[in-house]
Amino acid sequence: MKKFVVIYHAPAEVMANMGAPTEEEMKKGMEPWMAWASQCGNNLVDLGTPLINGLKLQTDGSSIPSTREVNGYSILQAENMDEAKALMDGHPHLKWVEGCEIEIHESMPLPGM
């Protein structure tokens, strides 16, 4: 099986306005994600985590805030991209707020590894 990295994007203003949800709000918000994870079964290698405060590293060693609006990841395994795409059908991230996007990238094995 091949591995696929799923990258979640959401508008920066949405992430900035999330505040600090209560534990109950977080649990409720995760219910659709857990239902999706359950549907994926063993094809979901890593549910992932939310990502914040990304930095873009410069060649001179400095860094600046990332503007890419990446806010999470998951890792899937599937036979091919079509199967990976099918695993994403009905994913709750796309229904969360206007402007949310999902990217799927196939992980290439390193030669000799």
Backbone atoms as SQL, in Angstrom:
CREATE TABLE atoms (id INTEGER PRIMARY KEY, chain TEXT, resi INTEGER, resn TEXT, atom TEXT, x REAL, y REAL, z REAL);
INSERT INTO atoms VALUES
  (1, 'A', 1, 'MET', 'N', 0.833, -1.184, 0.000),
  (2, 'A', 1, 'MET', 'CA', 0.000, 0.000, 0.000),
  (3, 'A', 1, 'MET', 'C', 0.878, 1.249, 0.000),
  (4, 'A', 2, 'LYS', 'N', 0.351, 2.288, -0.595),
  (5, 'A', 2, 'LYS', 'CA', 1.040, 3.573, -0.633),
  (6, 'A', 2, 'LYS', 'C', 0.543, 4.433, 0.524),
  (7, 'A', 3, 'LYS', 'N', 1.356, 5.414, 0.914),
  (8, 'A', 3, 'LYS', 'CA', 0.945, 6.366, 1.942),
  (9, 'A', 3, 'LYS', 'C', 0.612, 7.698, 1.293),
  (10, 'A', 4, 'PHE', 'N', -0.383, 8.371, 1.879),
  (11, 'A', 4, 'PHE', 'CA', -0.837, 9.663, 1.394),
  (12, 'A', 4, 'PHE', 'C', -0.922, 10.627, 2.567),
  (13, 'A', 5, 'VAL', 'N', -0.374, 11.817, 2.376),
  (14, 'A', 5, 'VAL', 'CA', -0.437, 12.857, 3.398),
  (15, 'A', 5, 'VAL', 'C', -1.592, 13.787, 3.019),
  (16, 'A', 6, 'VAL', 'N', -2.489, 13.969, 3.946),
  (17, 'A', 6, 'VAL', 'CA', -3.641, 14.844, 3.755),
  (18, 'A', 6, 'VAL', 'C', -3.351, 16.137, 4.503),
  (19, 'A', 7, 'ILE', 'N', -3.465, 17.256, 3.810),
  (20, 'A', 7, 'ILE', 'CA', -3.215, 18.568, 4.407),
  (21, 'A', 7, 'ILE', 'C', -4.529, 19.342, 4.434),
  (22, 'A', 8, 'TYR', 'N', -4.866, 19.853, 5.609),
  (23, 'A', 8, 'TYR', 'CA', -6.098, 20.622, 5.783),
  (24, 'A', 8, 'TYR', 'C', -5.775, 22.113, 5.796),
  (25, 'A', 9, 'HIS', 'N', -6.576, 22.875, 5.064),
  (26, 'A', 9, 'HIS', 'CA', -6.428, 24.332, 5.010),
  (27, 'A', 9, 'HIS', 'C', -7.735, 24.971, 5.475),
  (28, 'A', 10, 'ALA', 'N', -7.604, 26.079, 6.204),
  (29, 'A', 10, 'ALA', 'CA', -8.765, 26.875, 6.600),
  (30, 'A', 10, 'ALA', 'C', -8.323, 28.332, 6.619),
  (31, 'A', 11, 'PRO', 'N', -9.240, 29.244, 6.328),
  (32, 'A', 11, 'PRO', 'CA', -8.882, 30.659, 6.340),
  (33, 'A', 11, 'PRO', 'C', -8.291, 31.075, 7.692),
  (34, 'A', 12, 'ALA', 'N', -7.239, 31.885, 7.640),
  (35, 'A', 12, 'ALA', 'CA', -6.538, 32.317, 8.858),
  (36, 'A', 12, 'ALA', 'C', -7.475, 32.998, 9.843),
  (37, 'A', 13, 'GLU', 'N', -8.419, 33.789, 9.346),
  (38, 'A', 13, 'GLU', 'CA', -9.311, 34.506, 10.263),
  (39, 'A', 13, 'GLU', 'C', -10.213, 33.553, 11.046),
  (40, 'A', 14, 'VAL', 'N', -10.549, 32.430, 10.457),
  (41, 'A', 14, 'VAL', 'CA', -11.360, 31.430, 11.166),
  (42, 'A', 14, 'VAL', 'C', -10.563, 30.861, 12.328),
  (43, 'A', 15, 'MET', 'N', -9.313, 30.516, 12.049),
  (44, 'A', 15, 'MET', 'CA', -8.468, 29.954, 13.091),
  (45, 'A', 15, 'MET', 'C', -8.230, 30.977, 14.205),
  (46, 'A', 16, 'ALA', 'N', -8.018, 32.234, 13.838),
  (47, 'A', 16, 'ALA', 'CA', -7.760, 33.288, 14.825),
  (48, 'A', 16, 'ALA', 'C', -8.982, 33.545, 15.700),
  (49, 'A', 17, 'ASN', 'N', -10.170, 33.336, 15.157),
  (50, 'A', 17, 'ASN', 'CA', -11.402, 33.622, 15.898),
  (51, 'A', 17, 'ASN', 'C', -11.945, 32.423, 16.666),
  (52, 'A', 18, 'MET', 'N', -11.224, 31.306, 16.648),
  (53, 'A', 18, 'MET', 'CA', -11.705, 30.111, 17.344),
  (54, 'A', 18, 'MET', 'C', -11.726, 30.290, 18.853),
  (55, 'A', 19, 'GLY', 'N', -10.854, 31.115, 19.370),
  (56, 'A', 19, 'GLY', 'CA', -10.792, 31.287, 20.816),
  (57, 'A', 19, 'GLY', 'C', -10.319, 30.020, 21.497),
  (58, 'A', 20, 'ALA', 'N', -10.772, 29.826, 22.703),
  (59, 'A', 20, 'ALA', 'CA', -10.414, 28.645, 23.486),
  (60, 'A', 20, 'ALA', 'C', -11.688, 27.855, 23.755),
  (61, 'A', 21, 'PRO', 'N', -11.981, 26.857, 22.901),
  (62, 'A', 21, 'PRO', 'CA', -13.209, 26.087, 23.119),
  (63, 'A', 21, 'PRO', 'C', -13.146, 25.289, 24.414),
  (64, 'A', 22, 'THR', 'N', -14.311, 25.067, 24.983),
  (65, 'A', 22, 'THR', 'CA', -14.396, 24.236, 26.182),
  (66, 'A', 22, 'THR', 'C', -14.137, 22.776, 25.780),
  (67, 'A', 23, 'GLU', 'N', -13.891, 21.947, 26.773),
  (68, 'A', 23, 'GLU', 'CA', -13.671, 20.529, 26.505),
  (69, 'A', 23, 'GLU', 'C', -14.894, 19.917, 25.842),
  (70, 'A', 24, 'GLU', 'N', -16.072, 20.316, 26.288),
  (71, 'A', 24, 'GLU', 'CA', -17.320, 19.809, 25.708),
  (72, 'A', 24, 'GLU', 'C', -17.458, 20.243, 24.245),
  (73, 'A', 25, 'GLU', 'N', -17.121, 21.495, 23.940),
  (74, 'A', 25, 'GLU', 'CA', -17.182, 21.990, 22.564),
  (75, 'A', 25, 'GLU', 'C', -16.185, 21.244, 21.675),
  (76, 'A', 26, 'MET', 'N', -14.994, 20.979, 22.212),
  (77, 'A', 26, 'MET', 'CA', -13.990, 20.248, 21.455),
  (78, 'A', 26, 'MET', 'C', -14.456, 18.819, 21.162),
  (79, 'A', 27, 'LYS', 'N', -15.036, 18.181, 22.170),
  (80, 'A', 27, 'LYS', 'CA', -15.528, 16.819, 21.998),
  (81, 'A', 27, 'LYS', 'C', -16.628, 16.783, 20.939),
  (82, 'A', 28, 'LYS', 'N', -17.550, 17.728, 21.013),
  (83, 'A', 28, 'LYS', 'CA', -18.654, 17.807, 20.046),
  (84, 'A', 28, 'LYS', 'C', -18.101, 18.053, 18.639),
  (85, 'A', 29, 'GLY', 'N', -17.110, 18.958, 18.517),
  (86, 'A', 29, 'GLY', 'CA', -16.520, 19.266, 17.231),
  (87, 'A', 29, 'GLY', 'C', -15.771, 18.097, 16.615),
  (88, 'A', 30, 'MET', 'N', -15.259, 17.213, 17.457),
  (89, 'A', 30, 'MET', 'CA', -14.503, 16.055, 16.975),
  (90, 'A', 30, 'MET', 'C', -15.387, 14.877, 16.566),
  (91, 'A', 31, 'GLU', 'N', -16.656, 14.894, 16.934),
  (92, 'A', 31, 'GLU', 'CA', -17.534, 13.763, 16.615),
  (93, 'A', 31, 'GLU', 'C', -17.569, 13.429, 15.121),
  (94, 'A', 32, 'PRO', 'N', -17.740, 14.427, 14.225),
  (95, 'A', 32, 'PRO', 'CA', -17.737, 14.081, 12.801),
  (96, 'A', 32, 'PRO', 'C', -16.379, 13.543, 12.329),
  (97, 'A', 33, 'TRP', 'N', -15.302, 14.063, 12.914),
  (98, 'A', 33, 'TRP', 'CA', -13.966, 13.577, 12.554),
  (99, 'A', 33, 'TRP', 'C', -13.794, 12.122, 12.983),
  (100, 'A', 34, 'MET', 'N', -14.282, 11.781, 14.166),
  (101, 'A', 34, 'MET', 'CA', -14.144, 10.411, 14.654),
  (102, 'A', 34, 'MET', 'C', -15.007, 9.455, 13.828),
  (103, 'A', 35, 'ALA', 'N', -16.164, 9.934, 13.367),
  (104, 'A', 35, 'ALA', 'CA', -16.999, 9.110, 12.486),
  (105, 'A', 35, 'ALA', 'C', -16.263, 8.850, 11.171),
  (106, 'A', 36, 'TRP', 'N', -15.618, 9.900, 10.611),
  (107, 'A', 36, 'TRP', 'CA', -14.825, 9.732, 9.394),
  (108, 'A', 36, 'TRP', 'C', -13.678, 8.747, 9.643),
  (109, 'A', 37, 'ALA', 'N', -12.976, 8.903, 10.752),
  (110, 'A', 37, 'ALA', 'CA', -11.853, 8.020, 11.089),
  (111, 'A', 37, 'ALA', 'C', -12.321, 6.576, 11.169),
  (112, 'A', 38, 'SER', 'N', -13.477, 6.356, 11.752),
  (113, 'A', 38, 'SER', 'CA', -14.028, 5.014, 11.879),
  (114, 'A', 38, 'SER', 'C', -14.318, 4.410, 10.505),
  (115, 'A', 39, 'GLN', 'N', -14.842, 5.229, 9.582),
  (116, 'A', 39, 'GLN', 'CA', -15.119, 4.761, 8.223),
  (117, 'A', 39, 'GLN', 'C', -13.829, 4.358, 7.504),
  (118, 'A', 40, 'CYS', 'N', -12.742, 5.056, 7.781),
  (119, 'A', 40, 'CYS', 'CA', -11.460, 4.754, 7.128),
  (120, 'A', 40, 'CYS', 'C', -10.862, 3.455, 7.637),
  (121, 'A', 41, 'GLY', 'N', -11.152, 3.112, 8.875),
  (122, 'A', 41, 'GLY', 'CA', -10.611, 1.887, 9.457),
  (123, 'A', 41, 'GLY', 'C', -9.092, 1.886, 9.449),
  (124, 'A', 42, 'ASN', 'N', -8.503, 0.754, 9.056),
  (125, 'A', 42, 'ASN', 'CA', -7.048, 0.604, 9.056),
  (126, 'A', 42, 'ASN', 'C', -6.351, 1.440, 7.994),
  (127, 'A', 43, 'ASN', 'N', -7.113, 2.044, 7.078),
  (128, 'A', 43, 'ASN', 'CA', -6.503, 2.909, 6.063),
  (129, 'A', 43, 'ASN', 'C', -6.052, 4.242, 6.653),
  (130, 'A', 44, 'LEU', 'N', -6.529, 4.572, 7.831),
  (131, 'A', 44, 'LEU', 'CA', -6.095, 5.790, 8.508),
  (132, 'A', 44, 'LEU', 'C', -4.900, 5.435, 9.384),
  (133, 'A', 45, 'VAL', 'N', -3.712, 5.807, 8.922),
  (134, 'A', 45, 'VAL', 'CA', -2.478, 5.486, 9.627),
  (135, 'A', 45, 'VAL', 'C', -2.282, 6.417, 10.819),
  (136, 'A', 46, 'ASP', 'N', -2.620, 7.698, 10.622),
  (137, 'A', 46, 'ASP', 'CA', -2.441, 8.709, 11.670),
  (138, 'A', 46, 'ASP', 'C', -3.526, 9.763, 11.483),
  (139, 'A', 47, 'LEU', 'N', -4.415, 9.910, 12.461),
  (140, 'A', 47, 'LEU', 'CA', -5.461, 10.927, 12.386),
  (141, 'A', 47, 'LEU', 'C', -4.849, 12.318, 12.278),
  (142, 'A', 48, 'GLY', 'N', -3.669, 12.494, 12.867),
  (143, 'A', 48, 'GLY', 'CA', -2.993, 13.783, 12.817),
  (144, 'A', 48, 'GLY', 'C', -3.401, 14.676, 13.970),
  (145, 'A', 49, 'THR', 'N', -3.040, 15.940, 13.838),
  (146, 'A', 49, 'THR', 'CA', -3.360, 16.939, 14.851),
  (147, 'A', 49, 'THR', 'C', -3.573, 18.280, 14.173),
  (148, 'A', 50, 'PRO', 'N', -4.196, 19.216, 14.887),
  (149, 'A', 50, 'PRO', 'CA', -4.239, 20.580, 14.359),
  (150, 'A', 50, 'PRO', 'C', -2.823, 21.155, 14.335),
  (151, 'A', 51, 'LEU', 'N', -2.587, 22.053, 13.404),
  (152, 'A', 51, 'LEU', 'CA', -1.298, 22.730, 13.281),
  (153, 'A', 51, 'LEU', 'C', -1.518, 24.238, 13.388),
  (154, 'A', 52, 'ILE', 'N', -0.642, 24.928, 14.120),
  (155, 'A', 52, 'ILE', 'CA', -0.727, 26.379, 14.264),
  (156, 'A', 52, 'ILE', 'C', 0.677, 26.977, 14.223),
  (157, 'A', 53, 'ASN', 'N', 0.734, 28.279, 14.080),
  (158, 'A', 53, 'ASN', 'CA', 1.981, 29.042, 14.191),
  (159, 'A', 53, 'ASN', 'C', 3.081, 28.557, 13.260),
  (160, 'A', 54, 'GLY', 'N', 2.740, 28.264, 12.000),
  (161, 'A', 54, 'GLY', 'CA', 3.732, 27.811, 11.035),
  (162, 'A', 54, 'GLY', 'C', 4.750, 28.892, 10.711),
  (163, 'A', 55, 'LEU', 'N', 5.971, 28.470, 10.466),
  (164, 'A', 55, 'LEU', 'CA', 7.054, 29.379, 10.085),
  (165, 'A', 55, 'LEU', 'C', 7.614, 28.989, 8.731),
  (166, 'A', 56, 'LYS', 'N', 7.992, 29.983, 7.961),
  (167, 'A', 56, 'LYS', 'CA', 8.691, 29.780, 6.703),
  (168, 'A', 56, 'LYS', 'C', 10.158, 30.080, 6.965),
  (169, 'A', 57, 'LEU', 'N', 11.006, 29.068, 6.845),
  (170, 'A', 57, 'LEU', 'CA', 12.429, 29.236, 7.115),
  (171, 'A', 57, 'LEU', 'C', 13.125, 29.798, 5.884),
  (172, 'A', 58, 'GLN', 'N', 13.986, 30.777, 6.107),
  (173, 'A', 58, 'GLN', 'CA', 14.707, 31.443, 5.034),
  (174, 'A', 58, 'GLN', 'C', 16.115, 30.859, 4.900),
  (175, 'A', 59, 'THR', 'N', 16.730, 31.029, 3.735),
  (176, 'A', 59, 'THR', 'CA', 18.069, 30.489, 3.498),
  (177, 'A', 59, 'THR', 'C', 19.117, 31.124, 4.398),
  (178, 'A', 60, 'ASP', 'N', 18.853, 32.331, 4.916),
  (179, 'A', 60, 'ASP', 'CA', 19.830, 32.994, 5.790),
  (180, 'A', 60, 'ASP', 'C', 19.675, 32.590, 7.253),
  (181, 'A', 61, 'GLY', 'N', 18.773, 31.635, 7.528),
  (182, 'A', 61, 'GLY', 'CA', 18.570, 31.166, 8.896),
  (183, 'A', 61, 'GLY', 'C', 17.449, 31.876, 9.629),
  (184, 'A', 62, 'SER', 'N', 16.924, 32.944, 9.063),
  (185, 'A', 62, 'SER', 'CA', 15.807, 33.648, 9.695),
  (186, 'A', 62, 'SER', 'C', 14.498, 32.940, 9.341),
  (187, 'A', 63, 'SER', 'N', 13.413, 33.401, 9.917),
  (188, 'A', 63, 'SER', 'CA', 12.102, 32.840, 9.612),
  (189, 'A', 63, 'SER', 'C', 11.059, 33.941, 9.644),
  (190, 'A', 64, 'ILE', 'N', 9.968, 33.683, 8.921),
  (191, 'A', 64, 'ILE', 'CA', 8.829, 34.593, 8.913),
  (192, 'A', 64, 'ILE', 'C', 7.574, 33.743, 9.079),
  (193, 'A', 65, 'PRO', 'N', 6.483, 34.346, 9.556),
  (194, 'A', 65, 'PRO', 'CA', 5.248, 33.561, 9.692),
  (195, 'A', 65, 'PRO', 'C', 4.789, 33.006, 8.339),
  (196, 'A', 66, 'SER', 'N', 4.339, 31.780, 8.344),
  (197, 'A', 66, 'SER', 'CA', 3.794, 31.162, 7.139),
  (198, 'A', 66, 'SER', 'C', 2.445, 31.797, 6.821),
  (199, 'A', 67, 'THR', 'N', 2.159, 31.940, 5.551),
  (200, 'A', 67, 'THR', 'CA', 0.870, 32.474, 5.105),
  (201, 'A', 67, 'THR', 'C', 0.057, 31.413, 4.371),
  (202, 'A', 68, 'ARG', 'N', 0.418, 30.169, 4.503),
  (203, 'A', 68, 'ARG', 'CA', -0.198, 29.094, 3.727),
  (204, 'A', 68, 'ARG', 'C', -1.513, 28.564, 4.301),
  (205, 'A', 69, 'GLU', 'N', -1.898, 28.985, 5.473),
  (206, 'A', 69, 'GLU', 'CA', -3.177, 28.594, 6.084),
  (207, 'A', 69, 'GLU', 'C', -3.327, 27.073, 6.247),
  (208, 'A', 70, 'VAL', 'N', -2.215, 26.410, 6.537),
  (209, 'A', 70, 'VAL', 'CA', -2.253, 24.980, 6.849),
  (210, 'A', 70, 'VAL', 'C', -2.672, 24.852, 8.305),
  (211, 'A', 71, 'ASN', 'N', -3.688, 24.016, 8.574),
  (212, 'A', 71, 'ASN', 'CA', -4.122, 23.903, 9.965),
  (213, 'A', 71, 'ASN', 'C', -4.293, 22.467, 10.441),
  (214, 'A', 72, 'GLY', 'N', -3.762, 21.496, 9.685),
  (215, 'A', 72, 'GLY', 'CA', -3.814, 20.126, 10.172),
  (216, 'A', 72, 'GLY', 'C', -3.367, 19.138, 9.115),
  (217, 'A', 73, 'TYR', 'N', -3.229, 17.881, 9.532),
  (218, 'A', 73, 'TYR', 'CA', -2.818, 16.819, 8.617),
  (219, 'A', 73, 'TYR', 'C', -3.390, 15.485, 9.082),
  (220, 'A', 74, 'SER', 'N', -3.426, 14.546, 8.168),
  (221, 'A', 74, 'SER', 'CA', -3.698, 13.134, 8.459),
  (222, 'A', 74, 'SER', 'C', -2.833, 12.317, 7.517),
  (223, 'A', 75, 'ILE', 'N', -2.638, 11.043, 7.833),
  (224, 'A', 75, 'ILE', 'CA', -1.905, 10.148, 6.943),
  (225, 'A', 75, 'ILE', 'C', -2.770, 8.918, 6.679),
  (226, 'A', 76, 'LEU', 'N', -2.966, 8.650, 5.395),
  (227, 'A', 76, 'LEU', 'CA', -3.757, 7.506, 4.952),
  (228, 'A', 76, 'LEU', 'C', -2.858, 6.499, 4.255),
  (229, 'A', 77, 'GLN', 'N', -3.340, 5.278, 4.149),
  (230, 'A', 77, 'GLN', 'CA', -2.720, 4.303, 3.259),
  (231, 'A', 77, 'GLN', 'C', -3.812, 3.811, 2.321),
  (232, 'A', 78, 'ALA', 'N', -3.430, 3.664, 1.066),
  (233, 'A', 78, 'ALA', 'CA', -4.375, 3.230, 0.038),
  (234, 'A', 78, 'ALA', 'C', -3.585, 2.651, -1.125),
  (235, 'A', 79, 'GLU', 'N', -4.265, 1.936, -1.987),
  (236, 'A', 79, 'GLU', 'CA', -3.611, 1.342, -3.153),
  (237, 'A', 79, 'GLU', 'C', -3.196, 2.400, -4.169),
  (238, 'A', 80, 'ASN', 'N', -4.008, 3.470, -4.293),
  (239, 'A', 80, 'ASN', 'CA', -3.728, 4.501, -5.291),
  (240, 'A', 80, 'ASN', 'C', -4.451, 5.789, -4.904),
  (241, 'A', 81, 'MET', 'N', -4.228, 6.849, -5.690),
  (242, 'A', 81, 'MET', 'CA', -4.827, 8.147, -5.386),
  (243, 'A', 81, 'MET', 'C', -6.348, 8.091, -5.428),
  (244, 'A', 82, 'ASP', 'N', -6.915, 7.331, -6.357),
  (245, 'A', 82, 'ASP', 'CA', -8.379, 7.234, -6.420),
  (246, 'A', 82, 'ASP', 'C', -8.951, 6.662, -5.130),
  (247, 'A', 83, 'GLU', 'N', -8.296, 5.638, -4.599),
  (248, 'A', 83, 'GLU', 'CA', -8.758, 5.053, -3.336),
  (249, 'A', 83, 'GLU', 'C', -8.579, 6.056, -2.193),
  (250, 'A', 84, 'ALA', 'N', -7.466, 6.791, -2.188),
  (251, 'A', 84, 'ALA', 'CA', -7.247, 7.805, -1.151),
  (252, 'A', 84, 'ALA', 'C', -8.320, 8.883, -1.236),
  (253, 'A', 85, 'LYS', 'N', -8.628, 9.323, -2.449),
  (254, 'A', 85, 'LYS', 'CA', -9.694, 10.321, -2.637),
  (255, 'A', 85, 'LYS', 'C', -11.025, 9.804, -2.121),
  (256, 'A', 86, 'ALA', 'N', -11.328, 8.545, -2.413),
  (257, 'A', 86, 'ALA', 'CA', -12.591, 7.954, -1.966),
  (258, 'A', 86, 'ALA', 'C', -12.682, 7.937, -0.444),
  (259, 'A', 87, 'LEU', 'N', -11.546, 7.733, 0.236),
  (260, 'A', 87, 'LEU', 'CA', -11.551, 7.747, 1.699),
  (261, 'A', 87, 'LEU', 'C', -11.899, 9.123, 2.253),
  (262, 'A', 88, 'MET', 'N', -11.712, 10.167, 1.453),
  (263, 'A', 88, 'MET', 'CA', -11.985, 11.536, 1.889),
  (264, 'A', 88, 'MET', 'C', -13.417, 11.969, 1.610),
  (265, 'A', 89, 'ASP', 'N', -14.206, 11.142, 0.932),
  (266, 'A', 89, 'ASP', 'CA', -15.603, 11.491, 0.634),
  (267, 'A', 89, 'ASP', 'C', -16.359, 11.848, 1.910),
  (268, 'A', 90, 'GLY', 'N', -17.018, 12.986, 1.888),
  (269, 'A', 90, 'GLY', 'CA', -17.817, 13.420, 3.029),
  (270, 'A', 90, 'GLY', 'C', -17.016, 13.887, 4.222),
  (271, 'A', 91, 'HIS', 'N', -15.739, 14.198, 4.030),
  (272, 'A', 91, 'HIS', 'CA', -14.900, 14.604, 5.158),
  (273, 'A', 91, 'HIS', 'C', -15.462, 15.876, 5.806),
  (274, 'A', 92, 'PRO', 'N', -15.548, 15.914, 7.144),
  (275, 'A', 92, 'PRO', 'CA', -16.158, 17.055, 7.837),
  (276, 'A', 92, 'PRO', 'C', -15.403, 18.375, 7.677),
  (277, 'A', 93, 'HIS', 'N', -14.125, 18.337, 7.358),
  (278, 'A', 93, 'HIS', 'CA', -13.375, 19.595, 7.227),
  (279, 'A', 93, 'HIS', 'C', -13.953, 20.463, 6.111),
  (280, 'A', 94, 'LEU', 'N', -14.382, 19.842, 5.016),
  (281, 'A', 94, 'LEU', 'CA', -14.917, 20.602, 3.889),
  (282, 'A', 94, 'LEU', 'C', -16.267, 21.236, 4.200),
  (283, 'A', 95, 'LYS', 'N', -16.919, 20.763, 5.246),
  (284, 'A', 95, 'LYS', 'CA', -18.224, 21.306, 5.639),
  (285, 'A', 95, 'LYS', 'C', -18.126, 22.272, 6.813),
  (286, 'A', 96, 'TRP', 'N', -16.910, 22.472, 7.326),
  (287, 'A', 96, 'TRP', 'CA', -16.726, 23.259, 8.553),
  (288, 'A', 96, 'TRP', 'C', -17.072, 24.722, 8.329),
  (289, 'A', 97, 'VAL', 'N', -16.336, 25.411, 7.484),
  (290, 'A', 97, 'VAL', 'CA', -16.606, 26.813, 7.156),
  (291, 'A', 97, 'VAL', 'C', -16.247, 27.059, 5.693),
  (292, 'A', 98, 'GLU', 'N', -16.777, 28.135, 5.153),
  (293, 'A', 98, 'GLU', 'CA', -16.450, 28.553, 3.785),
  (294, 'A', 98, 'GLU', 'C', -14.940, 28.747, 3.647),
  (295, 'A', 99, 'GLY', 'N', -14.378, 28.251, 2.583),
  (296, 'A', 99, 'GLY', 'CA', -12.961, 28.440, 2.323),
  (297, 'A', 99, 'GLY', 'C', -12.063, 27.303, 2.769),
  (298, 'A', 100, 'CYS', 'N', -12.623, 26.287, 3.431),
  (299, 'A', 100, 'CYS', 'CA', -11.801, 25.140, 3.827),
  (300, 'A', 100, 'CYS', 'C', -11.460, 24.313, 2.597),
  (301, 'A', 101, 'GLU', 'N', -10.240, 23.800, 2.583),
  (302, 'A', 101, 'GLU', 'CA', -9.763, 22.968, 1.484),
  (303, 'A', 101, 'GLU', 'C', -8.980, 21.792, 2.040),
  (304, 'A', 102, 'ILE', 'N', -8.873, 20.749, 1.213),
  (305, 'A', 102, 'ILE', 'CA', -8.078, 19.570, 1.559),
  (306, 'A', 102, 'ILE', 'C', -7.179, 19.253, 0.369),
  (307, 'A', 103, 'GLU', 'N', -5.927, 18.962, 0.654),
  (308, 'A', 103, 'GLU', 'CA', -4.991, 18.474, -0.355),
  (309, 'A', 103, 'GLU', 'C', -4.589, 17.054, 0.019),
  (310, 'A', 104, 'ILE', 'N', -4.363, 16.221, -0.991),
  (311, 'A', 104, 'ILE', 'CA', -3.831, 14.873, -0.778),
  (312, 'A', 104, 'ILE', 'C', -2.540, 14.770, -1.583),
  (313, 'A', 105, 'HIS', 'N', -1.483, 14.325, -0.918),
  (314, 'A', 105, 'HIS', 'CA', -0.188, 14.144, -1.569),
  (315, 'A', 105, 'HIS', 'C', 0.273, 12.714, -1.374),
  (316, 'A', 106, 'GLU', 'N', 0.690, 12.082, -2.465),
  (317, 'A', 106, 'GLU', 'CA', 1.239, 10.735, -2.363),
  (318, 'A', 106, 'GLU', 'C', 2.671, 10.808, -1.855),
  (319, 'A', 107, 'SER', 'N', 2.984, 9.999, -0.879),
  (320, 'A', 107, 'SER', 'CA', 4.326, 9.926, -0.330),
  (321, 'A', 107, 'SER', 'C', 5.171, 8.988, -1.185),
  (322, 'A', 108, 'MET', 'N', 6.284, 9.508, -1.683),
  (323, 'A', 108, 'MET', 'CA', 7.166, 8.692, -2.516),
  (324, 'A', 108, 'MET', 'C', 8.201, 8.006, -1.634),
  (325, 'A', 109, 'PRO', 'N', 8.407, 6.711, -1.818),
  (326, 'A', 109, 'PRO', 'CA', 9.437, 6.028, -1.034),
  (327, 'A', 109, 'PRO', 'C', 10.835, 6.524, -1.429),
  (328, 'A', 110, 'LEU', 'N', 11.712, 6.627, -0.440),
  (329, 'A', 110, 'LEU', 'CA', 13.090, 7.019, -0.711),
  (330, 'A', 110, 'LEU', 'C', 13.861, 5.813, -1.227),
  (331, 'A', 111, 'PRO', 'N', 14.670, 5.990, -2.265),
  (332, 'A', 111, 'PRO', 'CA', 15.467, 4.872, -2.763),
  (333, 'A', 111, 'PRO', 'C', 16.381, 4.322, -1.670),
  (334, 'A', 112, 'GLY', 'N', 16.426, 3.006, -1.567),
  (335, 'A', 112, 'GLY', 'CA', 17.305, 2.360, -0.611),
  (336, 'A', 112, 'GLY', 'C', 16.808, 2.376, 0.825),
  (337, 'A', 113, 'MET', 'N', 15.620, 2.884, 1.059),
  (338, 'A', 113, 'MET', 'CA', 15.110, 2.957, 2.430),
  (339, 'A', 113, 'MET', 'C', 14.008, 1.925, 2.630);
